[in-house]
């Protein structure tokens, strides 16, 4: 019977001494208690794995939660002696079935981490503390994620109210998250680049992201030879934000001046001017045609034309795109629309970066997809109290860690 339970527990280096059922009234359900001990061999430090002399018996028996057997919960119970390590002092000896400081066996943690990574359940929040430990263990067993980087994407995403962000770095080639850190800004991105060796930094040829100055400054300092590529989505979003500002200003002017003709013309344009032409509803298309027919030289319609010209720019050949961008800058700078003229100054400053976006063909689309996956993870867990828990979940879901169910020992 002891040999059978040893096979069922699926742990090398363990000896089973006794098996019993604890059906104490203090427990909500009976629990299968398996008394175990380490197999033969020298005691080792749980921190560094070195052989160490025994210090004492550790103050009694400990319990570890294991995988359930059918309707029974399972607990392993045994002594955890302490050893005297020359480097770490007096610590608990290493046991083959659990990580240091854990009250759960490795197979239990791996099973729950696998469920956490693949199941769409709100019980995710109950296993976060376990998920963090498993993510660290799996990450240490994988080859270095920073080797062979050629193109990376950088972006920040909020995970809680109050402008609380994490910074995410993506490897475009391997399509996985390689870094997530609490906070955002140059200091946070600098921490990532300082982790890289000189050889790893030299291999990075392109860095994608939005037009944030802190990304520019950090890349310039640590990767002077890398190409800074702006994301075309963010370039277009600059113009859509500007277009919305123009619409609001003109609407307020018409409303305050009791200009009924202008207000009637602008009805239904709130979303029509921001959408792509192919995504417009019939009503929105009609409102846009009315604007074109009644006020073709008006500020709002001309702003919409400039938005469309900038939106199609990344889809054109490099030579044609360069000529179209020059034309856009000329039209915008002479438009006499205050918001557009202000944006034109920004576009002129970033002209080389915008053209660099068209050449290599890189985009931040993959990073935006990971951001959506992170948002789904946050909603599944109904929020995270600590960023470390969220980062552990991101590693399990987005970093390519080999999460799998425990397999029997043959």
Tab-separated table of C-alpha atoms in Angstrom:
chain	number	residue	atom	x	y	z
A	1	UNK	CA	0.000	0.000	0.000
A	2	UNK	CA	2.834	2.407	0.837
A	3	UNK	CA	4.457	1.695	-2.501
A	4	UNK	CA	1.172	2.357	-4.290
A	5	UNK	CA	0.744	5.734	-2.581
A	6	UNK	CA	4.324	6.640	-3.408
A	7	UNK	CA	3.507	6.087	-7.094
A	8	UNK	CA	0.261	8.054	-6.800
A	9	UNK	CA	1.976	11.013	-5.112
A	10	UNK	CA	4.342	11.163	-8.105
A	11	UNK	CA	7.395	12.519	-6.243
A	12	UNK	CA	10.957	11.263	-6.491
A	13	UNK	CA	13.090	11.070	-3.367
A	14	UNK	CA	10.106	10.497	-1.039
A	15	UNK	CA	9.305	7.637	1.324
A	16	UNK	CA	5.713	7.017	2.519
A	17	UNK	CA	5.438	6.003	6.184
A	18	UNK	CA	1.700	6.003	6.860
A	19	UNK	CA	-1.681	6.910	5.353
A	20	UNK	CA	-4.809	7.946	7.279
A	21	UNK	CA	-8.068	9.835	6.877
A	22	UNK	CA	-8.590	12.916	9.029
A	23	UNK	CA	-12.341	13.426	9.423
A	24	UNK	CA	-12.117	15.822	12.341
A	25	UNK	CA	-15.287	17.922	12.895
A	26	UNK	CA	-13.052	20.983	12.621
A	27	UNK	CA	-12.597	20.228	8.916
A	28	UNK	CA	-15.344	20.939	6.371
A	29	UNK	CA	-14.548	17.638	4.598
A	30	UNK	CA	-12.376	14.561	5.285
A	31	UNK	CA	-8.729	14.848	4.238
A	32	UNK	CA	-6.317	12.109	3.245
A	33	UNK	CA	-3.140	12.616	5.306
A	34	UNK	CA	0.017	10.942	4.021
A	35	UNK	CA	2.981	10.904	6.385
A	36	UNK	CA	6.178	11.175	4.356
A	37	UNK	CA	9.894	11.669	4.803
A	38	UNK	CA	12.848	12.428	2.626
A	39	UNK	CA	14.612	9.530	0.985
A	40	UNK	CA	18.166	8.622	1.782
A	41	UNK	CA	20.857	11.144	1.087
A	42	UNK	CA	22.597	14.156	2.579
A	43	UNK	CA	20.611	17.163	3.763
A	44	UNK	CA	20.831	20.187	1.508
A	45	UNK	CA	20.218	23.912	1.927
A	46	UNK	CA	16.838	24.907	0.469
A	47	UNK	CA	18.296	28.187	-0.837
A	48	UNK	CA	21.450	27.091	-2.659
A	49	UNK	CA	21.199	23.280	-2.755
A	50	UNK	CA	24.565	22.673	-1.085
A	51	UNK	CA	25.122	19.758	1.283
A	52	UNK	CA	24.957	20.960	4.894
A	53	UNK	CA	25.113	19.435	8.395
A	54	UNK	CA	21.859	18.999	10.289
A	55	UNK	CA	21.054	21.720	12.828
A	56	UNK	CA	17.845	20.400	14.453
A	57	UNK	CA	14.468	18.798	13.642
A	58	UNK	CA	12.833	22.136	12.849
A	59	UNK	CA	10.294	22.269	15.675
A	60	UNK	CA	7.840	19.548	14.655
A	61	UNK	CA	5.931	18.328	11.630
A	62	UNK	CA	4.688	20.420	8.711
A	63	UNK	CA	1.882	19.945	6.231
A	64	UNK	CA	1.802	20.542	2.473
A	65	UNK	CA	-1.326	20.619	0.318
A	66	UNK	CA	-1.141	18.142	-2.577
A	67	UNK	CA	-3.354	17.366	-5.569
A	68	UNK	CA	-6.763	15.971	-4.671
A	69	UNK	CA	-7.547	12.261	-4.969
A	70	UNK	CA	-11.108	12.084	-6.302
A	71	UNK	CA	-13.331	13.617	-3.588
A	72	UNK	CA	-10.578	13.722	-0.960
A	73	UNK	CA	-8.188	16.540	-0.371
A	74	UNK	CA	-4.617	15.347	0.219
A	75	UNK	CA	-2.036	16.684	2.647
A	76	UNK	CA	1.549	15.534	3.039
A	77	UNK	CA	2.833	15.585	6.605
A	78	UNK	CA	6.419	15.189	7.681
A	79	UNK	CA	9.428	16.606	9.434
A	80	UNK	CA	11.337	19.498	7.901
A	81	UNK	CA	14.712	19.543	9.637
A	82	UNK	CA	16.910	22.597	9.588
A	83	UNK	CA	20.506	22.737	8.367
A	84	UNK	CA	23.399	25.060	9.058
A	85	UNK	CA	24.439	26.546	5.695
A	86	UNK	CA	27.761	28.355	5.505
A	87	UNK	CA	26.233	31.000	3.212
A	88	UNK	CA	22.605	31.331	4.371
A	89	UNK	CA	22.850	30.354	8.025
A	90	UNK	CA	20.221	28.169	9.681
A	91	UNK	CA	17.489	27.360	7.132
A	92	UNK	CA	14.975	24.596	6.479
A	93	UNK	CA	16.403	21.650	4.596
A	94	UNK	CA	15.397	21.032	1.008
A	95	UNK	CA	12.495	18.620	0.468
A	96	UNK	CA	11.854	16.983	-2.930
A	97	UNK	CA	8.128	17.740	-3.044
A	98	UNK	CA	7.886	21.511	-2.349
A	99	UNK	CA	9.594	24.844	-2.910
A	100	UNK	CA	11.232	26.661	0.039
A	101	UNK	CA	8.653	28.522	2.127
A	102	UNK	CA	5.697	26.939	0.302
A	103	UNK	CA	2.823	25.101	1.966
A	104	UNK	CA	1.891	23.462	-1.358
A	105	UNK	CA	3.608	20.700	-3.311
A	106	UNK	CA	5.156	21.402	-6.695
A	107	UNK	CA	2.549	19.322	-8.548
A	108	UNK	CA	-0.277	21.192	-6.812
A	109	UNK	CA	1.240	24.528	-7.802
A	110	UNK	CA	1.818	23.426	-11.397
A	111	UNK	CA	-1.747	22.146	-11.738
A	112	UNK	CA	-3.241	25.376	-10.427
A	113	UNK	CA	-0.874	27.517	-12.522
A	114	UNK	CA	-1.938	25.618	-15.652
A	115	UNK	CA	-5.611	26.203	-14.824
A	116	UNK	CA	-4.856	29.853	-14.159
A	117	UNK	CA	-3.190	30.250	-17.561
A	118	UNK	CA	-5.863	28.523	-19.656
A	119	UNK	CA	-9.193	28.735	-17.800
A	120	UNK	CA	-11.602	31.663	-18.091
A	121	UNK	CA	-12.731	31.640	-14.497
A	122	UNK	CA	-12.890	34.260	-11.792
A	123	UNK	CA	-11.166	31.785	-9.455
A	124	UNK	CA	-7.927	33.083	-11.004
A	125	UNK	CA	-7.690	35.531	-8.102
A	126	UNK	CA	-7.543	32.682	-5.590
A	127	UNK	CA	-4.376	31.195	-7.087
A	128	UNK	CA	-2.318	34.332	-7.717
A	129	UNK	CA	0.160	33.790	-4.915
A	130	UNK	CA	0.826	30.309	-6.286
A	131	UNK	CA	1.033	31.570	-9.865
A	132	UNK	CA	3.790	34.044	-8.947
A	133	UNK	CA	6.009	31.305	-7.495
A	134	UNK	CA	5.474	28.967	-10.461
A	135	UNK	CA	6.163	31.759	-12.970
A	136	UNK	CA	9.489	32.463	-11.289
A	137	UNK	CA	10.425	28.778	-11.323
A	138	UNK	CA	9.450	28.247	-14.983
A	139	UNK	CA	11.221	31.452	-16.017
A	140	UNK	CA	14.463	30.313	-14.390
A	141	UNK	CA	14.320	27.008	-16.299
A	142	UNK	CA	13.936	28.628	-19.736
A	143	UNK	CA	16.758	29.993	-21.907
A	144	UNK	CA	17.347	33.712	-21.379
A	145	UNK	CA	14.521	35.679	-22.986
A	146	UNK	CA	16.893	38.554	-23.729
A	147	UNK	CA	19.161	36.585	-26.082
A	148	UNK	CA	18.725	37.111	-29.818
A	149	UNK	CA	16.516	40.203	-29.610
A	150	UNK	CA	16.286	42.092	-32.906
A	151	UNK	CA	13.100	44.178	-32.632
A	152	UNK	CA	11.213	45.062	-29.458
A	153	UNK	CA	8.035	47.012	-28.694
A	154	UNK	CA	7.504	49.220	-25.638
A	155	UNK	CA	4.220	50.485	-24.242
A	156	UNK	CA	2.528	51.219	-20.933
A	157	UNK	CA	-0.904	49.974	-19.918
A	158	UNK	CA	-3.064	50.905	-16.934
A	159	UNK	CA	-4.225	48.194	-14.564
A	160	UNK	CA	-5.974	50.250	-11.888
A	161	UNK	CA	-7.660	53.604	-11.459
A	162	UNK	CA	-5.537	56.619	-10.600
A	163	UNK	CA	-3.069	56.476	-13.507
A	164	UNK	CA	-1.464	53.265	-12.252
A	165	UNK	CA	0.559	51.709	-15.080
A	166	UNK	CA	2.881	48.855	-15.895
A	167	UNK	CA	5.463	48.974	-18.686
A	168	UNK	CA	5.446	46.015	-21.088
A	169	UNK	CA	8.255	45.029	-23.478
A	170	UNK	CA	7.526	42.590	-26.336
A	171	UNK	CA	9.871	40.564	-28.539
A	172	UNK	CA	8.452	41.007	-32.069
A	173	UNK	CA	10.372	38.042	-33.500
A	174	UNK	CA	9.266	35.434	-30.937
A	175	UNK	CA	5.864	37.068	-30.309
A	176	UNK	CA	6.028	37.061	-26.521
A	177	UNK	CA	6.291	39.413	-23.560
A	178	UNK	CA	9.837	39.487	-22.209
A	179	UNK	CA	9.475	42.149	-19.524
A	180	UNK	CA	6.725	43.690	-17.398
A	181	UNK	CA	7.486	46.195	-14.642
A	182	UNK	CA	5.406	48.288	-12.310
A	183	UNK	CA	5.327	51.988	-13.275
A	184	UNK	CA	6.289	53.780	-16.473
A	185	UNK	CA	8.765	56.395	-17.643
A	186	UNK	CA	12.422	56.597	-18.560
A	187	UNK	CA	13.599	55.221	-15.214
A	188	UNK	CA	11.548	52.043	-15.627
A	189	UNK	CA	12.718	51.434	-19.211
A	190	UNK	CA	16.309	52.165	-18.156
A	191	UNK	CA	16.063	49.295	-15.651
A	192	UNK	CA	15.267	46.914	-18.508
A	193	UNK	CA	18.139	48.077	-20.700
A	194	UNK	CA	20.598	47.847	-17.781
A	195	UNK	CA	19.668	44.164	-17.398
A	196	UNK	CA	20.937	43.472	-20.904
A	197	UNK	CA	24.534	42.677	-21.709
A	198	UNK	CA	26.451	44.711	-24.276
A	199	UNK	CA	25.954	41.907	-26.810
A	200	UNK	CA	22.188	41.760	-26.167
A	201	UNK	CA	21.827	45.539	-26.566
A	202	UNK	CA	23.862	45.512	-29.772
A	203	UNK	CA	21.559	42.894	-31.350
A	204	UNK	CA	18.477	45.155	-31.063
A	205	UNK	CA	17.988	46.963	-34.371
A	206	UNK	CA	14.509	48.502	-33.923
A	207	UNK	CA	12.347	49.740	-31.053
A	208	UNK	CA	8.646	50.358	-31.714
A	209	UNK	CA	6.265	52.387	-29.579
A	210	UNK	CA	4.235	55.549	-29.442
A	211	UNK	CA	5.753	59.026	-29.555
A	212	UNK	CA	6.494	59.234	-25.820
A	213	UNK	CA	9.600	61.305	-25.108
A	214	UNK	CA	10.726	58.975	-22.318
A	215	UNK	CA	10.996	56.092	-24.803
A	216	UNK	CA	13.020	58.292	-27.170
A	217	UNK	CA	15.390	59.385	-24.393
A	218	UNK	CA	15.982	55.872	-23.042
A	219	UNK	CA	16.533	54.335	-26.491
A	220	UNK	CA	18.932	57.132	-27.453
A	221	UNK	CA	20.954	56.579	-24.274
A	222	UNK	CA	21.159	52.778	-24.294
A	223	UNK	CA	20.645	51.833	-27.971
A	224	UNK	CA	22.234	54.628	-30.010
A	225	UNK	CA	22.380	52.470	-33.164
A	226	UNK	CA	18.814	51.136	-32.973
A	227	UNK	CA	16.080	52.530	-35.195
A	228	UNK	CA	13.237	54.233	-33.336
A	229	UNK	CA	9.985	53.271	-35.084
A	230	UNK	CA	6.744	55.073	-34.340
A	231	UNK	CA	3.551	53.073	-34.383
A	232	UNK	CA	1.276	54.151	-37.240
A	233	UNK	CA	-1.790	53.679	-35.020
A	234	UNK	CA	-0.540	56.360	-32.629
A	235	UNK	CA	0.371	58.690	-35.487
A	236	UNK	CA	-3.213	58.557	-36.772
A	237	UNK	CA	-4.550	58.900	-33.212
A	238	UNK	CA	-2.749	62.265	-32.939
A	239	UNK	CA	-4.804	63.516	-35.877
A	240	UNK	CA	-8.095	62.036	-34.671
A	241	UNK	CA	-7.623	63.728	-31.289
A	242	UNK	CA	-6.900	66.995	-33.075
A	243	UNK	CA	-9.949	66.542	-35.307
A	244	UNK	CA	-12.165	65.987	-32.277
A	245	UNK	CA	-10.807	69.190	-30.703
A	246	UNK	CA	-11.690	71.127	-33.867
A	247	UNK	CA	-15.215	69.668	-33.864
A	248	UNK	CA	-15.792	70.566	-30.214
A	249	UNK	CA	-14.559	74.137	-30.736
A	250	UNK	CA	-16.752	74.701	-33.795
A	251	UNK	CA	-19.780	73.123	-32.084
A	252	UNK	CA	-19.410	75.352	-29.029
A	253	UNK	CA	-18.984	78.434	-31.224
A	254	UNK	CA	-22.151	77.612	-33.208
A	255	UNK	CA	-24.144	76.863	-30.060
A	256	UNK	CA	-23.108	80.061	-28.289
A	257	UNK	CA	-23.757	82.163	-31.415
A	258	UNK	CA	-27.191	80.584	-31.983
A	259	UNK	CA	-26.081	79.536	-35.490
A	260	UNK	CA	-28.827	77.001	-36.242
A	261	UNK	CA	-27.516	76.211	-39.729
A	262	UNK	CA	-24.081	75.238	-38.400
A	263	UNK	CA	-25.494	73.176	-35.524
A	264	UNK	CA	-27.823	71.277	-37.867
A	265	UNK	CA	-24.927	70.576	-40.239
A	266	UNK	CA	-22.740	69.227	-37.445
A	267	UNK	CA	-25.343	66.879	-36.002
A	268	UNK	CA	-24.266	63.232	-36.270
A	269	UNK	CA	-20.632	64.131	-36.980
A	270	UNK	CA	-19.213	63.238	-33.558
A	271	UNK	CA	-18.230	59.726	-34.644
A	272	UNK	CA	-18.512	60.099	-38.414
A	273	UNK	CA	-15.373	62.239	-38.726
A	274	UNK	CA	-13.348	59.889	-36.508
A	275	UNK	CA	-14.229	56.580	-38.204
A	276	UNK	CA	-12.703	55.126	-41.325
A	277	UNK	CA	-14.977	55.678	-44.374
A	278	UNK	CA	-15.580	51.956	-44.749
A	279	UNK	CA	-16.896	51.677	-41.176
A	280	UNK	CA	-19.511	54.439	-41.382
A	281	UNK	CA	-23.197	53.720	-40.917
A	282	UNK	CA	-25.678	54.993	-43.472
A	283	UNK	CA	-26.678	57.883	-41.206
A	284	UNK	CA	-23.056	58.876	-40.566
A	285	UNK	CA	-22.231	58.756	-44.283
A	286	UNK	CA	-25.188	61.072	-44.946
A	287	UNK	CA	-24.033	63.526	-42.273
A	288	UNK	CA	-20.526	63.598	-43.772
A	289	UNK	CA	-21.885	64.182	-47.288
A	290	UNK	CA	-24.033	67.033	-45.985
A	291	UNK	CA	-20.953	68.619	-44.427
A	292	UNK	CA	-19.066	68.291	-47.722
A	293	UNK	CA	-21.881	69.829	-49.769
A	294	UNK	CA	-22.665	72.723	-47.408
A	295	UNK	CA	-19.188	73.664	-46.190
A	296	UNK	CA	-16.429	72.140	-48.393
A	297	UNK	CA	-13.904	74.813	-47.331
A	298	UNK	CA	-14.867	74.741	-43.662
A	299	UNK	CA	-12.384	73.929	-40.950
A	300	UNK	CA	-14.011	70.646	-39.932
A	301	UNK	CA	-14.183	69.167	-43.433
A	302	UNK	CA	-10.623	70.208	-44.269
A	303	UNK	CA	-9.448	68.678	-40.972
A	304	UNK	CA	-11.205	65.446	-41.910
A	305	UNK	CA	-9.446	65.426	-45.295
A	306	UNK	CA	-6.078	65.857	-43.573
A	307	UNK	CA	-6.917	62.982	-41.231
A	308	UNK	CA	-7.702	60.701	-44.162
A	309	UNK	CA	-4.490	61.694	-45.948
A	310	UNK	CA	-2.430	60.895	-42.841
A	311	UNK	CA	-4.301	57.614	-42.255
A	312	UNK	CA	-3.460	56.228	-45.701
A	313	UNK	CA	0.169	57.359	-45.532
A	314	UNK	CA	1.659	54.170	-43.915
A	315	UNK	CA	0.121	51.964	-46.633
A	316	UNK	CA	1.977	53.681	-49.480
A	317	UNK	CA	5.474	52.995	-50.899
A	318	UNK	CA	8.265	54.854	-49.149
A	319	UNK	CA	8.958	57.283	-52.012
A	320	UNK	CA	5.303	58.162	-52.503
A	321	UNK	CA	4.740	58.396	-48.751
A	322	UNK	CA	7.583	60.895	-48.430
A	323	UNK	CA	6.013	63.138	-51.087
A	324	UNK	CA	2.542	62.794	-49.522
A	325	UNK	CA	3.877	63.653	-46.065
A	326	UNK	CA	5.560	66.772	-47.476
A	327	UNK	CA	2.255	67.716	-49.069
A	328	UNK	CA	0.388	67.056	-45.785
A	329	UNK	CA	2.777	69.283	-43.822
A	330	UNK	CA	2.357	72.115	-46.356
A	331	UNK	CA	-1.456	71.900	-46.279
A	332	UNK	CA	-1.614	71.615	-42.498
A	333	UNK	CA	0.768	74.495	-41.841
A	334	UNK	CA	-1.264	76.781	-44.175
A	335	UNK	CA	-4.705	75.613	-42.987
A	336	UNK	CA	-5.137	78.430	-40.419
A	337	UNK	CA	-6.786	75.878	-38.124
A	338	UNK	CA	-5.073	76.396	-34.735
A	339	UNK	CA	-5.254	72.773	-33.580
A	340	UNK	CA	-3.988	71.427	-36.912
A	341	UNK	CA	-1.139	73.959	-37.094
A	342	UNK	CA	-0.040	72.869	-33.606
A	343	UNK	CA	-0.074	69.210	-34.626
A	344	UNK	CA	1.841	70.076	-37.793
A	345	UNK	CA	4.765	71.282	-35.685
A	346	UNK	CA	4.851	67.891	-33.935
A	347	UNK	CA	4.624	65.986	-37.235
A	348	UNK	CA	7.433	68.088	-38.712
A	349	UNK	CA	9.655	67.297	-35.698
A	350	UNK	CA	8.936	63.567	-36.032
A	351	UNK	CA	9.072	63.456	-39.826
A	352	UNK	CA	12.048	61.082	-40.020
A	353	UNK	CA	10.534	58.773	-37.391
A	354	UNK	CA	7.233	58.641	-39.282
A	355	UNK	CA	8.965	57.748	-42.555
A	356	UNK	CA	10.989	55.137	-40.636
A	357	UNK	CA	7.709	53.492	-39.673
A	358	UNK	CA	6.852	52.872	-43.327
A	359	UNK	CA	10.215	51.406	-44.343
A	360	UNK	CA	10.886	48.471	-41.965
A	361	UNK	CA	7.243	47.420	-41.729
A	362	UNK	CA	7.264	47.174	-37.931
A	363	UNK	CA	4.202	48.112	-35.920
A	364	UNK	CA	2.975	47.980	-32.354
A	365	UNK	CA	-0.039	45.881	-33.316
A	366	UNK	CA	1.322	42.840	-31.487
A	367	UNK	CA	1.884	44.872	-28.324
A	368	UNK	CA	-1.636	46.272	-28.545
A	369	UNK	CA	-2.900	42.693	-28.810
A	370	UNK	CA	-1.004	41.760	-25.658
A	371	UNK	CA	-2.432	44.836	-23.937
A	372	UNK	CA	-5.925	43.551	-24.747
A	373	UNK	CA	-4.983	40.155	-23.294
A	374	UNK	CA	-3.720	41.894	-20.140
A	375	UNK	CA	-7.002	43.805	-19.843
A	376	UNK	CA	-8.932	40.525	-20.129
A	377	UNK	CA	-6.715	39.021	-17.411
A	378	UNK	CA	-7.486	41.972	-15.130
A	379	UNK	CA	-11.229	41.628	-15.723
A	380	UNK	CA	-11.119	37.880	-15.081
A	381	UNK	CA	-9.456	38.433	-11.709
A	382	UNK	CA	-11.684	41.434	-10.864
A	383	UNK	CA	-8.568	43.574	-10.468
A	384	UNK	CA	-5.205	43.119	-8.762
A	385	UNK	CA	-4.187	44.513	-5.411
A	386	UNK	CA	-0.460	44.168	-6.152
A	387	UNK	CA	1.332	44.661	-9.458
A	388	UNK	CA	3.548	41.626	-8.752
A	389	UNK	CA	0.503	39.351	-9.010
A	390	UNK	CA	-0.486	40.869	-12.351
A	391	UNK	CA	3.074	40.576	-13.676
A	392	UNK	CA	3.131	36.876	-12.692
A	393	UNK	CA	-0.100	36.332	-14.609
A	394	UNK	CA	1.308	38.164	-17.648
A	395	UNK	CA	4.334	35.849	-17.610
A	396	UNK	CA	2.102	32.768	-17.441
A	397	UNK	CA	-0.207	33.936	-20.236
A	398	UNK	CA	2.017	35.977	-22.570
A	399	UNK	CA	5.673	34.948	-22.125
A	400	UNK	CA	5.585	31.454	-23.585
A	401	UNK	CA	6.345	29.731	-20.264
A	402	UNK	CA	5.818	25.939	-20.551
A	403	UNK	CA	2.834	25.551	-18.223
A	404	UNK	CA	1.461	22.014	-18.322
A	405	UNK	CA	-0.231	19.499	-16.089
A	406	UNK	CA	2.104	17.297	-13.999
A	407	UNK	CA	3.012	14.029	-15.707
A	408	UNK	CA	3.535	10.659	-13.982
A	409	UNK	CA	7.047	9.541	-13.109
A	410	UNK	CA	7.847	6.391	-15.099
